[in-house]
């Protein structure tokens, strides 16, 4: 039977196992010193997003691609914001809803099954839109950014970080490297990588003003050795949750990403953009 690499199926399949491999926060780490453990490093990335978002008590936040709900719960607990987290993965909604209830946050944090490219939420209904490493999974990138801009209140802010393409990849090269890209799709789901310039153009076309960008490629490089270390450390648990074949795909995908980072093909970036008052 053909494997379904759509993000919804992919995240239903991997969410449990990835908590061993990636941690509660399902995203890359930022290694500012270099000797952080993975949990501290993923926290560093979340903190970069918090700085970019300019969070204040009482603000409403839309978390597009909420994962296991860990970042949304942290934001509500530490910054007193209200969060609606959305994802296309039913397992993600279940896991995140359970987490919010366990942490006594159900009155301020809720999770819903919605697609970031057509979220169905009212216009101008959030103060902040938070897109932490989910945009690469939304091939309809134009629709994602348009939806983020639409639901933001004037004076609000969108903040996004993700894997980005650092150079053009000529068609001939894509053909030559089909096996590598197929291995990445098997390990991480179907994805589309854009450059920071493409993200900035899209945000601008939707009336947002990008006032912060940062290249985190070098700072995120160590993520892969930590993922591979966790695959060793939690081999039994991850195999039970994911199967030996998928775990091997995850390890191969991590090695390929490490090489793509080092050769300057893929990398990581963050930006923050304001929706002007009166927009
Ligand atoms: C790499 S995880 C990041 C999770 C979370 N933001 C974090 O940092 O811990 C990507 C998330 O995007 C979600 N996702 C993928 N496609 C989506 C879509 N079209 N709409 C909403 N969420 C989506 C996945 O289900 C998953 O929760």
Coordinates of C-alpha atoms and ligand atoms in Angstrom, one line a residue:
X1 CA 0.0 0.0 0.0
X2 CA 1.3 3.5 -0.9
X3 CA 2.5 5.5 2.2
X4 CA 0.6 8.7 2.8
X5 CA 3.2 11.5 3.4
X6 CA 0.6 14.2 3.9
X7 CA 1.4 16.2 7.1
X8 CA -1.8 15.1 8.8
X9 CA -1.0 11.4 8.4
X10 CA 2.7 11.9 9.0
X11 CA 2.2 13.7 12.3
X12 CA -0.5 11.2 13.5
X13 CA 2.2 8.5 12.8
X14 CA 5.2 10.2 14.4
X15 CA 4.0 12.4 17.3
X16 CA 4.5 9.8 20.1
X17 CA 7.9 8.6 18.9
X18 CA 9.2 12.1 18.1
X19 CA 8.7 13.1 21.7
X20 CA 11.7 10.7 22.4
X21 CA 13.7 11.9 19.4
X22 CA 13.0 15.6 19.3
X23 CA 11.5 16.3 22.8
X24 CA 8.2 17.8 23.9
X25 CA 8.8 20.7 21.6
X26 CA 8.8 19.3 18.1
X27 CA 11.3 21.6 16.6
X28 CA 15.0 22.4 16.0
X29 CA 17.3 23.7 18.7
X30 CA 19.3 26.9 18.8
X31 CA 22.7 26.2 20.3
X32 CA 23.9 29.6 21.4
X33 CA 26.8 28.3 23.5
X34 CA 27.1 24.9 21.8
X35 CA 27.0 22.8 25.0
X36 CA 23.2 23.0 25.7
X37 CA 21.2 19.9 25.8
X38 CA 18.4 19.6 23.3
X39 CA 15.6 20.7 25.6
X40 CA 17.5 23.9 26.4
X41 CA 18.2 24.5 22.8
X42 CA 14.6 24.0 21.6
X43 CA 13.7 26.4 24.4
X44 CA 16.1 28.9 23.0
X45 CA 14.3 28.8 19.6
X46 CA 11.0 29.3 21.4
X47 CA 12.5 32.3 23.2
X48 CA 13.6 33.8 19.9
X49 CA 10.0 33.5 18.7
X50 CA 8.7 35.1 22.0
X51 CA 11.1 38.0 21.5
X52 CA 10.0 38.4 17.9
X53 CA 6.3 38.2 18.9
X54 CA 6.6 40.8 21.7
X55 CA 4.2 39.0 24.0
X56 CA 2.2 40.8 26.7
X57 CA -0.3 39.5 29.3
X58 CA -3.8 39.3 27.9
X59 CA -3.0 39.1 24.2
X60 CA -4.6 36.4 22.1
X61 CA -2.3 34.1 20.1
X62 CA -3.1 31.8 17.2
X63 CA -0.5 28.9 17.1
X64 CA -0.5 27.5 13.6
X65 CA 0.8 24.0 13.6
X66 CA 0.7 23.5 17.4
X67 CA 2.4 20.1 17.6
X68 CA 2.0 18.5 21.1
X69 CA 0.8 21.8 22.6
X70 CA 4.0 22.3 24.6
X71 CA 4.9 25.8 23.3
X72 CA 1.3 27.0 23.5
X73 CA 1.0 25.9 27.2
X74 CA 4.4 27.5 28.0
X75 CA 3.3 30.8 26.5
X76 CA 0.0 30.8 28.4
X77 CA 1.7 29.9 31.7
X78 CA 4.7 32.2 31.5
X79 CA 3.2 35.2 29.6
X80 CA -0.5 35.2 30.5
X81 CA -1.6 35.0 26.9
X82 CA -4.6 33.1 25.6
X83 CA -3.8 30.6 22.9
X84 CA -5.7 28.8 20.2
X85 CA -3.6 26.1 18.7
X86 CA -4.5 24.5 15.4
X87 CA -3.1 21.4 13.5
X88 CA -4.3 19.0 10.9
X89 CA -3.3 16.1 13.1
X90 CA -6.1 14.6 15.2
X91 CA -3.4 12.9 17.4
X92 CA -1.8 16.3 17.9
X93 CA -5.1 17.9 19.0
X94 CA -5.7 15.0 21.4
X95 CA -2.1 15.1 22.9
X96 CA -2.2 18.9 23.2
X97 CA -5.7 19.0 24.7
X98 CA -4.6 16.5 27.3
X99 CA -1.4 18.5 28.1
X100 CA -3.4 21.7 28.6
X101 CA -5.9 19.9 31.0
X102 CA -3.0 18.3 33.0
X103 CA -1.4 21.8 33.4
X104 CA -4.7 23.4 34.4
X105 CA -4.8 25.6 31.4
X106 CA -7.9 24.6 29.6
X107 CA -9.6 27.9 30.3
X108 CA -6.8 29.8 28.4
X109 CA -5.5 27.3 25.8
X110 CA -7.5 25.3 23.4
X111 CA -6.6 23.1 20.4
X112 CA -8.7 22.6 17.3
X113 CA -8.4 20.5 14.1
X114 CA -7.9 23.2 11.4
X115 CA -5.8 23.8 8.4
X116 CA -3.4 26.8 8.5
X117 CA -4.0 27.4 4.8
X118 CA -7.8 27.8 5.3
X119 CA -8.3 28.2 9.0
X120 CA -12.0 29.3 9.0
X121 CA -11.4 31.7 11.9
X122 CA -12.8 35.2 11.9
X123 CA -11.0 38.2 10.4
X124 CA -8.8 40.3 12.7
X125 CA -9.4 38.0 15.7
X126 CA -5.9 37.6 17.1
X127 CA -3.1 39.9 18.4
X128 CA -0.4 37.5 17.4
X129 CA 0.0 34.7 14.9
X130 CA 2.7 32.2 15.8
X131 CA 4.0 29.8 13.1
X132 CA 6.7 27.6 14.7
X133 CA 8.3 25.3 12.1
X134 CA 5.0 24.3 10.5
X135 CA 5.1 26.4 7.3
X136 CA 7.4 24.0 5.4
X137 CA 4.6 21.5 5.6
X138 CA 2.1 23.8 4.0
X139 CA 2.8 23.7 0.3
X140 CA 0.2 26.3 -0.3
X141 CA 2.5 28.9 1.3
X142 CA 0.6 31.8 -0.3
X143 CA -2.6 30.7 1.4
X144 CA -0.9 30.2 4.7
X145 CA 0.5 33.7 4.8
X146 CA -2.7 35.3 3.5
X147 CA -4.6 33.5 6.3
X148 CA -2.2 34.7 8.9
X149 CA -2.5 38.3 7.8
X150 CA -6.3 38.1 7.6
X151 CA -6.8 36.9 11.2
X152 CA -4.4 39.4 12.6
X153 CA -5.7 42.6 14.2
X154 CA -4.2 45.8 12.9
X155 CA -1.3 46.6 15.2
X156 CA -0.8 42.8 15.6
X157 CA 2.3 40.8 14.7
X158 CA 3.1 37.5 12.9
X159 CA 6.2 35.6 13.8
X160 CA 7.5 32.6 11.9
X161 CA 10.5 30.3 12.0
X162 CA 11.3 27.3 9.8
X163 CA 13.7 25.4 7.6
X164 CA 14.5 27.5 4.6
X165 CA 16.1 27.0 1.2
X166 CA 19.4 28.9 1.1
X167 CA 20.0 28.8 -2.7
X168 CA 18.3 28.0 -6.0
X169 CA 18.3 24.2 -6.6
X170 CA 18.4 23.8 -10.4
X171 CA 16.0 21.3 -11.9
X172 CA 18.9 19.0 -13.0
X173 CA 20.2 18.9 -9.5
X174 CA 16.8 18.0 -8.1
X175 CA 16.6 15.1 -10.6
X176 CA 20.1 14.0 -9.6
X177 CA 19.3 14.1 -5.9
X178 CA 15.8 12.5 -6.1
X179 CA 16.8 9.7 -3.7
X180 CA 17.9 12.2 -1.0
X181 CA 14.7 14.3 -1.3
X182 CA 12.6 11.1 -1.3
X183 CA 14.4 10.0 1.9
X184 CA 13.6 13.4 3.5
X185 CA 10.0 13.1 2.6
X186 CA 9.8 9.6 4.1
X187 CA 11.4 10.8 7.3
X188 CA 9.8 14.3 7.7
X189 CA 6.7 14.3 5.5
X190 CA 5.9 16.2 2.3
X191 CA 7.3 19.7 2.4
X192 CA 8.2 22.8 0.4
X193 CA 11.2 25.0 1.4
X194 CA 11.3 28.7 0.4
X195 CA 14.0 31.3 0.8
X196 CA 13.7 34.1 3.4
X197 CA 13.3 36.5 0.5
X198 CA 10.3 34.6 -0.7
X199 CA 8.7 34.7 2.8
X200 CA 9.4 38.4 3.1
X201 CA 7.8 39.1 -0.3
X202 CA 4.7 37.1 0.6
X203 CA 4.3 38.8 3.9
X204 CA 4.8 42.2 2.2
X205 CA 2.2 41.3 -0.5
X206 CA -0.3 40.6 2.3
X207 CA 0.2 44.1 3.9
X208 CA 2.6 43.1 6.6
X209 CA 5.9 44.9 7.4
X210 CA 8.8 42.6 8.1
X211 CA 11.0 44.3 10.7
X212 CA 13.2 41.4 11.9
X213 CA 14.9 38.6 10.1
X214 CA 17.6 36.3 11.5
X215 CA 19.6 33.5 9.9
X216 CA 19.8 30.6 12.4
X217 CA 21.5 28.1 10.2
X218 CA 24.8 27.9 12.0
X219 CA 23.0 28.0 15.4
X220 CA 20.7 25.1 14.6
X221 CA 23.3 22.7 13.0
X222 CA 23.9 20.7 16.2
X223 CA 20.3 19.7 16.3
X224 CA 21.0 16.7 14.0
X225 CA 23.6 15.2 16.3
X226 CA 21.2 15.4 19.2
X227 CA 18.4 13.8 17.1
X228 CA 20.8 11.0 16.2
X229 CA 21.9 10.6 19.8
X230 CA 18.3 10.3 20.9
X231 CA 17.7 7.7 18.3
X232 CA 20.5 5.6 19.9
X233 CA 19.4 6.4 23.5
X234 CA 15.7 5.7 23.0
X235 CA 16.0 3.0 20.3
X236 CA 13.7 0.6 22.0
X237 CA 11.0 3.1 22.8
X238 CA 11.2 4.8 19.4
X239 CA 11.1 1.4 17.6
X240 CA 8.0 0.4 19.6
X241 CA 6.2 3.6 18.7
X242 CA 7.4 4.1 15.1
X243 CA 8.8 0.8 13.8
X244 CA 12.4 -0.1 12.9
X245 CA 12.0 1.0 9.3
X246 CA 10.7 4.5 10.1
X247 CA 13.3 5.0 12.8
X248 CA 16.0 4.1 10.2
X249 CA 14.4 6.7 7.8
X250 CA 14.5 9.3 10.6
X251 CA 18.2 8.6 11.1
X252 CA 19.0 8.7 7.4
X253 CA 16.9 11.9 7.0
X254 CA 18.8 13.6 9.9
X255 CA 22.2 12.7 8.3
X256 CA 21.0 14.1 4.9
X257 CA 19.8 17.4 6.6
X258 CA 23.1 17.7 8.4
X259 CA 24.9 17.5 5.0
X260 CA 22.4 20.0 3.3
X261 CA 23.0 22.4 6.2
X262 CA 26.8 22.2 5.8
X263 CA 26.8 22.6 2.1
X264 CA 24.6 25.7 2.2
X265 CA 21.5 24.2 0.5
X266 CA 19.1 24.3 3.4
X267 CA 19.1 26.3 6.6
X268 CA 16.9 27.9 9.2
X269 CA 15.4 31.4 9.6
X270 CA 13.0 33.5 11.7
X271 CA 11.1 36.6 10.9
X272 CA 8.7 38.9 12.6
X273 CA 6.2 41.2 10.8
X274 CA 3.8 43.9 12.0
X275 CA 0.3 44.5 10.6
X276 CA 0.1 48.3 10.5
X277 CA -2.7 50.1 12.3
X278 CA -5.3 51.2 9.9
X279 CA -4.4 48.3 7.5
Ligands
LIG1 C1 7.5 20.4 13.3 S1 5.9 20.3 14.0 C2 6.0 21.8 15.0 C3 5.1 21.7 16.2 C4 5.1 22.9 17.2 N1 4.9 24.2 16.5 C5 6.4 22.9 17.9 O1 7.2 23.7 17.6 O2 6.5 22.1 18.9 C6 4.8 20.8 12.7 C7 3.3 21.0 13.1 O3 2.6 21.5 12.0 C8 1.3 20.8 11.9 N2 0.8 21.0 10.5 C9 1.2 20.5 9.3 N3 0.5 20.9 8.3 C10 -0.5 21.7 8.8 C11 -1.5 22.5 8.3 N4 -1.8 22.5 7.0 N5 -2.3 23.3 9.1 C12 -2.0 23.3 10.5 N6 -1.0 22.6 11.0 C13 -0.3 21.8 10.2 C14 1.7 19.4 12.2 O4 0.6 18.6 12.5 C15 2.6 19.6 13.4 O5 1.8 19.9 14.6

